[in-house]
PDB file of C-alpha atoms in Angstrom:
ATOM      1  CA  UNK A   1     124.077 102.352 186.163  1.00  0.00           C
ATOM      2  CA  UNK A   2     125.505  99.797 183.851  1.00  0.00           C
ATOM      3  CA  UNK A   3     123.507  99.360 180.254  1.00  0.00           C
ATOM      4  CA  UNK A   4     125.922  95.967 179.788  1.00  0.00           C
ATOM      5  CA  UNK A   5     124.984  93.142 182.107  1.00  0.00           C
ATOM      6  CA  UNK A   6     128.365  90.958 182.887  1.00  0.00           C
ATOM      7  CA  UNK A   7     128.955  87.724 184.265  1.00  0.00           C
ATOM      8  CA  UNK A   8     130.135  85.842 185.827  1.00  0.00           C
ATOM      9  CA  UNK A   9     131.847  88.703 188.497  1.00  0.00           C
ATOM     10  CA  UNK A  10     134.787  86.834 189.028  1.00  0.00           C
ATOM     11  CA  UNK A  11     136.037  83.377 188.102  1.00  0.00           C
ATOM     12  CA  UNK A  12     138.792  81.132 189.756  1.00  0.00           C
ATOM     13  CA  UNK A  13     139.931  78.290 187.602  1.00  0.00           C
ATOM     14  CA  UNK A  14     142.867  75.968 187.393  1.00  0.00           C
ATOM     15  CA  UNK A  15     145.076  76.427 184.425  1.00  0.00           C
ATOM     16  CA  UNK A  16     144.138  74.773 181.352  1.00  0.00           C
ATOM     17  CA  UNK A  17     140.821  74.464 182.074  1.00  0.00           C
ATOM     18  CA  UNK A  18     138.465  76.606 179.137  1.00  0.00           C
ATOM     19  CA  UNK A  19     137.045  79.982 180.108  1.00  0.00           C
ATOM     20  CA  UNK A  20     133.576  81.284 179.274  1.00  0.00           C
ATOM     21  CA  UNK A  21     132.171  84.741 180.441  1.00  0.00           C
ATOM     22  CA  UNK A  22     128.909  86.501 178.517  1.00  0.00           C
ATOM     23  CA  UNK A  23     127.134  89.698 178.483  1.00  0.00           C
ATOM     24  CA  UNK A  24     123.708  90.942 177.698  1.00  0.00           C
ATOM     25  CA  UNK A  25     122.261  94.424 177.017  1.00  0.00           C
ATOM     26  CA  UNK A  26     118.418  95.312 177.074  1.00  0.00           C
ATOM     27  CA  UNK A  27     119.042  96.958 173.585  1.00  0.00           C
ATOM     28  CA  UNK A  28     119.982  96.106 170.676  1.00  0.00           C
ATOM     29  CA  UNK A  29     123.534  97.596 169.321  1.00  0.00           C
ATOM     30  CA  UNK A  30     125.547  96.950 166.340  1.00  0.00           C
ATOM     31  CA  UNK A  31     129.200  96.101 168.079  1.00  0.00           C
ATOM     32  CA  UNK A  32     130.464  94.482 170.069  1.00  0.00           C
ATOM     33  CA  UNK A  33     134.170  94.960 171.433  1.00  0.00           C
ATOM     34  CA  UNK A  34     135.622  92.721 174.116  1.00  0.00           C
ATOM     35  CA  UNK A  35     138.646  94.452 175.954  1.00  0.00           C
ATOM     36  CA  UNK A  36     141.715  92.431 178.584  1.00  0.00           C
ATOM     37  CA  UNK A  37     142.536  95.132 181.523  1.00  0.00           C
ATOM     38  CA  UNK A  38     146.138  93.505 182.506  1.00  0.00           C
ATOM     39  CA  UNK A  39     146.762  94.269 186.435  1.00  0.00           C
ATOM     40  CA  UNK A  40     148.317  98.358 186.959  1.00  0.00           C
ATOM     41  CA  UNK A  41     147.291  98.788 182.914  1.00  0.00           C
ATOM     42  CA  UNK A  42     144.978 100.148 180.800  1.00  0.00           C
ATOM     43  CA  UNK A  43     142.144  97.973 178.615  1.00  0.00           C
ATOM     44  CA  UNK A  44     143.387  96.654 175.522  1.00  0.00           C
ATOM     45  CA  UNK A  45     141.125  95.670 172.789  1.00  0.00           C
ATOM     46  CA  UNK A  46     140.990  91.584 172.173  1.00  0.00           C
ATOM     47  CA  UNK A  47     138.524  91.486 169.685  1.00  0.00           C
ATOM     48  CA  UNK A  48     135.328  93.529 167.959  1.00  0.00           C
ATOM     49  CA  UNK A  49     132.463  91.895 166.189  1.00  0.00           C
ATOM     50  CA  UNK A  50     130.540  93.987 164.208  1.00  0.00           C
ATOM     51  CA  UNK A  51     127.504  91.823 162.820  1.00  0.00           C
ATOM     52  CA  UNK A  52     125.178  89.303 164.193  1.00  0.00           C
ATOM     53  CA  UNK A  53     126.144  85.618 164.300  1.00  0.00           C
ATOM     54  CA  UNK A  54     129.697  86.496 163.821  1.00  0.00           C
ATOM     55  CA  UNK A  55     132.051  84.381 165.010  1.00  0.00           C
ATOM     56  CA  UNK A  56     135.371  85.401 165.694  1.00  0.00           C
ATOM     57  CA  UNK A  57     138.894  83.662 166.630  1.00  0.00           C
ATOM     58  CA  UNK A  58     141.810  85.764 167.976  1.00  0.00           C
ATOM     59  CA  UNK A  59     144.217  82.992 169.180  1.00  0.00           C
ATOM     60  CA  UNK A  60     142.710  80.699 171.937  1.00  0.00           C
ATOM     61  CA  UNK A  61     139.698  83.422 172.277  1.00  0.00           C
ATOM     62  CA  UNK A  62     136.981  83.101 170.683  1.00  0.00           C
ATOM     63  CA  UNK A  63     133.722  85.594 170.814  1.00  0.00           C
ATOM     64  CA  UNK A  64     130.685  85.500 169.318  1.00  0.00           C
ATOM     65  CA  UNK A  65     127.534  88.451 168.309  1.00  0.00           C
ATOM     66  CA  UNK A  66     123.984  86.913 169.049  1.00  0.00           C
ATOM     67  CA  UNK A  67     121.602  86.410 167.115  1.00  0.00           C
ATOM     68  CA  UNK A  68     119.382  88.809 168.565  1.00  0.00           C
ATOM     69  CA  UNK A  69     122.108  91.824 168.658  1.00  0.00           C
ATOM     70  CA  UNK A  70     121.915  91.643 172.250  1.00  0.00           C
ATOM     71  CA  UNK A  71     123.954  89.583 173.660  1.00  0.00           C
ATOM     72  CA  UNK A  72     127.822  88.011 173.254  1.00  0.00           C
ATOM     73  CA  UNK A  73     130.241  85.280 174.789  1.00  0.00           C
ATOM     74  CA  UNK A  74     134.148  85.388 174.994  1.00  0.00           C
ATOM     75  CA  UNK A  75     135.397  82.231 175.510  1.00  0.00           C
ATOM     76  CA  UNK A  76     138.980  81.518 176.487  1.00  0.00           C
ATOM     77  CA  UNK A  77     140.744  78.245 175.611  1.00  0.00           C
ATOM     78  CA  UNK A  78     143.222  76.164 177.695  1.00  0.00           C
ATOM     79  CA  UNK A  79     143.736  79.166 180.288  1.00  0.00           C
ATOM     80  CA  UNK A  80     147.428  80.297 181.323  1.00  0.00           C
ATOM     81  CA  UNK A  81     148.634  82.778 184.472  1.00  0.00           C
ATOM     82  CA  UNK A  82     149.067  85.625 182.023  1.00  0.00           C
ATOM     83  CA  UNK A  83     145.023  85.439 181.069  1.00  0.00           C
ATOM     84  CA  UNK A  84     144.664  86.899 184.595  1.00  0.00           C
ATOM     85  CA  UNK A  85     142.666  90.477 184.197  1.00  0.00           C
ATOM     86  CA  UNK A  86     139.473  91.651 183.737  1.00  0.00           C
ATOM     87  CA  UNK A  87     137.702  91.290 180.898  1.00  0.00           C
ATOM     88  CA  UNK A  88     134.983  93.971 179.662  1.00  0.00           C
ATOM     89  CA  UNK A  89     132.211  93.945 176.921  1.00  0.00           C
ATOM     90  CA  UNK A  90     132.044  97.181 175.266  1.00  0.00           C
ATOM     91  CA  UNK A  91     129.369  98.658 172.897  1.00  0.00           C
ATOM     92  CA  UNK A  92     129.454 101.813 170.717  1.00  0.00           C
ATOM     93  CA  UNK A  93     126.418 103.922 171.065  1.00  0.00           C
ATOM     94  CA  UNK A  94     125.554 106.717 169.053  1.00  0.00           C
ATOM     95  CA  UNK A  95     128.278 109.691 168.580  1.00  0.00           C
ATOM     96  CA  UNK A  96     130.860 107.088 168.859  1.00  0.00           C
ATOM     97  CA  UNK A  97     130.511 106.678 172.505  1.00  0.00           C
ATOM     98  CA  UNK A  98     132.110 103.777 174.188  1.00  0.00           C
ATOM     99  CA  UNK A  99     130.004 102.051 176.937  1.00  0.00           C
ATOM    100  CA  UNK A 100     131.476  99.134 178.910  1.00  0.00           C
ATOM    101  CA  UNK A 101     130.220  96.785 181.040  1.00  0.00           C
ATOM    102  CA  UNK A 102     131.016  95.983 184.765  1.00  0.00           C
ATOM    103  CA  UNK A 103     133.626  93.566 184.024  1.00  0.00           C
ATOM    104  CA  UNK A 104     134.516  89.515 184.760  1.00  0.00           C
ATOM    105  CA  UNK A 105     137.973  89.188 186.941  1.00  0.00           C
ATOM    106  CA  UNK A 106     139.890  86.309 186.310  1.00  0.00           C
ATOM    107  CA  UNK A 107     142.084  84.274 188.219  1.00  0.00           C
ATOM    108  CA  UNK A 108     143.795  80.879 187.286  1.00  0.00           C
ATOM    109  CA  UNK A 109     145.916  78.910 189.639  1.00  0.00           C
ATOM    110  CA  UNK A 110     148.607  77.463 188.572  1.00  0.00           C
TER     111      UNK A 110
ATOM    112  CA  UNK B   1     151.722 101.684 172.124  1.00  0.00           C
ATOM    113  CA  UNK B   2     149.451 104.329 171.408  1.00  0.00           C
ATOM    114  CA  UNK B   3     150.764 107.684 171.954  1.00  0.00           C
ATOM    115  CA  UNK B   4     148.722 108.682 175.547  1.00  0.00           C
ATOM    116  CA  UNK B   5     150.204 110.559 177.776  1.00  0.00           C
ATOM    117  CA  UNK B   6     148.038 110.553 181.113  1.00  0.00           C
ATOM    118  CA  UNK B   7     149.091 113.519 184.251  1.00  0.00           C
ATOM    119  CA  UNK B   8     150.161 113.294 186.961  1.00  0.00           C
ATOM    120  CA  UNK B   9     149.903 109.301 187.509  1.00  0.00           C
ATOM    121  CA  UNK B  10     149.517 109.278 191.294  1.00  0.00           C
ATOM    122  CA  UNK B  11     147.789 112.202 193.133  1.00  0.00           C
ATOM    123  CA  UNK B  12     146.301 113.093 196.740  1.00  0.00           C
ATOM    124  CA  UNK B  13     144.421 116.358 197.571  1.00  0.00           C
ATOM    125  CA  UNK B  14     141.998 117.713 199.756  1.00  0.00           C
ATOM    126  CA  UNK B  15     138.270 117.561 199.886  1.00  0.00           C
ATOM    127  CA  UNK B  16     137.352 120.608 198.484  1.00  0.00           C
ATOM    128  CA  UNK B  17     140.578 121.886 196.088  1.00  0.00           C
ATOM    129  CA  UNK B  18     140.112 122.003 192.159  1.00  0.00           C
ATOM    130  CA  UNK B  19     142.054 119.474 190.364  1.00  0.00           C
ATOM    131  CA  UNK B  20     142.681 119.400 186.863  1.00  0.00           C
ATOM    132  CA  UNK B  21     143.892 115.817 185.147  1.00  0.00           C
ATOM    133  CA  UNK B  22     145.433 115.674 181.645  1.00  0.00           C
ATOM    134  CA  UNK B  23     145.223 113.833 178.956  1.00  0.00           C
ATOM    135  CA  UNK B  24     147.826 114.327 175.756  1.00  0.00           C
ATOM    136  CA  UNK B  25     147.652 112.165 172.646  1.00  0.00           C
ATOM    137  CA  UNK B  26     150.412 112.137 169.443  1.00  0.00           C
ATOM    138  CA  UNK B  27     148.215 110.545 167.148  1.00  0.00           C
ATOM    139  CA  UNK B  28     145.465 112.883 165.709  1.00  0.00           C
ATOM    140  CA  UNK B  29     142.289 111.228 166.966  1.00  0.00           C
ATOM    141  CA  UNK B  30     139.148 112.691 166.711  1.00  0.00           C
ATOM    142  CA  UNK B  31     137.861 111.134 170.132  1.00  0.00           C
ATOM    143  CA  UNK B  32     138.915 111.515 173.596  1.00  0.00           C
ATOM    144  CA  UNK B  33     137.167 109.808 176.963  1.00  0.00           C
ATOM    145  CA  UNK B  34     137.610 110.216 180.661  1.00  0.00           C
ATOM    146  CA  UNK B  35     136.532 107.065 182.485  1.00  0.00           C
ATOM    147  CA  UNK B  36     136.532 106.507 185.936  1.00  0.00           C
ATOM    148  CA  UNK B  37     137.334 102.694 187.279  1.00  0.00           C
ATOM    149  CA  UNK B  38     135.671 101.419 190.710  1.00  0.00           C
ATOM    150  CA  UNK B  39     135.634  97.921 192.191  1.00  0.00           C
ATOM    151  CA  UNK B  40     132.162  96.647 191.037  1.00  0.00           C
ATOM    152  CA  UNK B  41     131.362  99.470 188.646  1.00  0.00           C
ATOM    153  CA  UNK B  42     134.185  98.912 186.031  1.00  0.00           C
ATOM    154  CA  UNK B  43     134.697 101.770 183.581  1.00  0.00           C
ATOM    155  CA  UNK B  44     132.296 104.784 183.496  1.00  0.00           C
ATOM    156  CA  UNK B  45     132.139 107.141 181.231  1.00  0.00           C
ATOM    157  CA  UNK B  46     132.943 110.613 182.537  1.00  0.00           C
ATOM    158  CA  UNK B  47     132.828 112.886 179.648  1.00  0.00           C
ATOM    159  CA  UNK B  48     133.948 112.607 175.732  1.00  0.00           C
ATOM    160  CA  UNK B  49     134.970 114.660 173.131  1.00  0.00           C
ATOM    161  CA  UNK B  50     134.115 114.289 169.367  1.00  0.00           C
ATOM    162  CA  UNK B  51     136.591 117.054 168.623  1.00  0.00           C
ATOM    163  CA  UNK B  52     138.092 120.802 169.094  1.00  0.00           C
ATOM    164  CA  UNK B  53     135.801 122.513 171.610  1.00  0.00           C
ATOM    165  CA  UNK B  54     133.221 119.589 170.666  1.00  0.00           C
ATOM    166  CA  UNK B  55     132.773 117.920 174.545  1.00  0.00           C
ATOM    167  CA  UNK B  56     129.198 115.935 175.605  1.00  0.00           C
ATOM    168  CA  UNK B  57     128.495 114.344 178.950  1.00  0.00           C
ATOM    169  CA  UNK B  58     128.727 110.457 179.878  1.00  0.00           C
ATOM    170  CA  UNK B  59     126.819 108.625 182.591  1.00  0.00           C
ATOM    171  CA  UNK B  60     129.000 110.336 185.787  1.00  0.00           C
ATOM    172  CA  UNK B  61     129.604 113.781 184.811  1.00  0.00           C
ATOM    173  CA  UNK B  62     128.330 115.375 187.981  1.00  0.00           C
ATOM    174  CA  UNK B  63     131.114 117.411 189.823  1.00  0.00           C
ATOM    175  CA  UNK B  64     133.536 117.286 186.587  1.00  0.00           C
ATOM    176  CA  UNK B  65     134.204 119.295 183.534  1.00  0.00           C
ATOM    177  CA  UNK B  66     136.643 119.052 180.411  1.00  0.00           C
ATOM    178  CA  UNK B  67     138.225 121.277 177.952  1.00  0.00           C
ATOM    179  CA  UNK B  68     139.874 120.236 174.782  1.00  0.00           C
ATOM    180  CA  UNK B  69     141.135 123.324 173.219  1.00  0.00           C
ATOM    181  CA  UNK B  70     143.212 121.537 170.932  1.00  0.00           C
ATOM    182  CA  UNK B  71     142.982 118.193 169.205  1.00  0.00           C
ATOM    183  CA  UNK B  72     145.827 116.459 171.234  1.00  0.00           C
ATOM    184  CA  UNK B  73     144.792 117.513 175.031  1.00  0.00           C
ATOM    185  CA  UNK B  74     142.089 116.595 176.721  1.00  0.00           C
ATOM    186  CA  UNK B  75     141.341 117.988 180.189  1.00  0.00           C
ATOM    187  CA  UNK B  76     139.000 116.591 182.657  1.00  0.00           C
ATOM    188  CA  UNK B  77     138.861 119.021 186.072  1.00  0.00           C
ATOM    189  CA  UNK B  78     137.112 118.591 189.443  1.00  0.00           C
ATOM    190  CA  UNK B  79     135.592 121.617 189.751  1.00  0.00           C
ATOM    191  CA  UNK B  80     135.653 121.047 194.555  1.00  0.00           C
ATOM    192  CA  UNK B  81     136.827 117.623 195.159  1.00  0.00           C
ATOM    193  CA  UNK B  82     135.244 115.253 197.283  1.00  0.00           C
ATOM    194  CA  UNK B  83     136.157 111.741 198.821  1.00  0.00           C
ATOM    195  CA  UNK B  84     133.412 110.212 196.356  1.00  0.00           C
ATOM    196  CA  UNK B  85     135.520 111.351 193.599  1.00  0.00           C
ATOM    197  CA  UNK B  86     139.010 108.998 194.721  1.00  0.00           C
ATOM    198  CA  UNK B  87     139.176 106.946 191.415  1.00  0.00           C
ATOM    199  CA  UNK B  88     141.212 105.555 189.213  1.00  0.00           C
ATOM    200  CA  UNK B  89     141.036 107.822 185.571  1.00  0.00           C
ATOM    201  CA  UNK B  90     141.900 106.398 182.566  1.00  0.00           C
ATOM    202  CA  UNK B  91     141.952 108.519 179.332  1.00  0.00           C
ATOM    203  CA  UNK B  92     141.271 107.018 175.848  1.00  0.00           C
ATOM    204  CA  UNK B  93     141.238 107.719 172.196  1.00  0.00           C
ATOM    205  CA  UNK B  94     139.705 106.475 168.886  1.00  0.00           C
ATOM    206  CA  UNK B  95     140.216 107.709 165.549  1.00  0.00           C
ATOM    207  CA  UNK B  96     136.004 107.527 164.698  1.00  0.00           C
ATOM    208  CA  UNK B  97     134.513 105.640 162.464  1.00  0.00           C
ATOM    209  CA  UNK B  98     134.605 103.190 161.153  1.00  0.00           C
ATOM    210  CA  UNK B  99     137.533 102.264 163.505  1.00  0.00           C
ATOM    211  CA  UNK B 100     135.908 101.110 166.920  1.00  0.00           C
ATOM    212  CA  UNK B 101     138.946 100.362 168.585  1.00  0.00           C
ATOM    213  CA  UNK B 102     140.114 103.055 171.571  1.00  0.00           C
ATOM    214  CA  UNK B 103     143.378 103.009 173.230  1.00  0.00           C
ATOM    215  CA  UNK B 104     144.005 103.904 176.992  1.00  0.00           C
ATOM    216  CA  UNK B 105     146.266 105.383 178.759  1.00  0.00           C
ATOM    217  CA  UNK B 106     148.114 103.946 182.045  1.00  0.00           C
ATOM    218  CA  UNK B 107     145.526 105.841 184.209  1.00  0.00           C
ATOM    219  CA  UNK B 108     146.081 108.317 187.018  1.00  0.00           C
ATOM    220  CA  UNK B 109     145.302 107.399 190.378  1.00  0.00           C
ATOM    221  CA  UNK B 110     143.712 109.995 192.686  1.00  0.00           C
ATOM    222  CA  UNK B 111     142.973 109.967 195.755  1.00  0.00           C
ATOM    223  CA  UNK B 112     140.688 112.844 197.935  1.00  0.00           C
ATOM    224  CA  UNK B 113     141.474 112.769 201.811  1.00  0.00           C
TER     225      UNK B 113
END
């Protein structure tokens, strides 16, 4: 089963309201990477945080490492139709193996 | 856009027939990853490859094997098909470390009737 915990599942929210999904592992891991799946289309990397405490901005998303290496947030700002997806947490484990979670689907209504 | 190459896109076959799905990269990356997407489950790791003829298992490798006989093509095969096994396969690649970042391709679709 899934080592990344995700939530929430799914999210319906009027446009321009803020965005704020998390995920958890049981273990402690030294990335984090936080990938957009667009609708028909493959995952594309957002952002990766490598340390913990690290905050990091890439446009109106913003994700953060915890503290305790187990645990991050993506939040979205001001949400538009084309944030629709699904959004994954990712962690590299040993060998370079990528691990994702279960995934948050987004919908905003316009 | 990365240079990923996923074949066919779309597929149906019968329960029980070998199918082999390819994956062919222009950019020289070390790694290579079959995942399989399902509603709920999200992206599963099928099998990976850390280089030539250098393949390990991921968390759903029952009922599939790979073959990467050279660095750009990746091969992920199901050795009988069964319903259980209509997916959607993406392939991706990374260059290793200390670059996390992995690129997918548009996914093939497959379908077992």
């Amino acid at each position: 089963g899934q080592q990344l915990n995700q939530s929430p599942q799914s999210m319906f929210i009027q446009e321009g309201e803020d965005v704020s999904m998390n995920c958890t592992s049981s273990s402690i891991f030294n990335t984090w990477l936080w990938y957009k799946q667009d609708p028909g289309e493959g995952p594309v990397l957002l952002i990766a945080l490598y340390k913990a405490g690290e905050l990091t901005s890439n446009g109106r998303l913003t994700a953060q490492f915890g503290i305790t290496r187990k645990d991050s947030f993506l939040n979205i700002s001001a949400s538009i139709p084309s944030d629709v997806g699904i959004y994954f947490c990712a962690k590299m484990e040993y060998g370079n193996k990528l691990v994702f979670g279960a995934g948050t689907i987004l919908r905003v209504k316009s | 856009d990365a240079g990923i190459t996923q074949s066919p896109r779309h597929k149906v076959t019968e329960t029980g027939t070998p199918v082999t799905l390819r994956c062919h990269q222009t950019e020289n990356h070390r790694y290579m990853y079959w995942y399989r997407q399902d509603p709920g489950h999200g992206l599963r790791l099928i099998h990976y490859s850390y280089g030539v003829k250098d393949t390990d298992k991921g968390e759903v490798s029952d009922g599939y094997s790979v073959s990467r006989s050279k660095t750009e093509d990746f091969l992920l095969t199901l050795e009988s098909a069964t319903s259980s096994q209509t997916s959607v396969y993406f392939c991706a690649i990374s260059a290793g470390p200390p670059n996390t970042e992995a690129f997918f391709g548009q996914g093939t679709r497959l379908t077992v009737v």
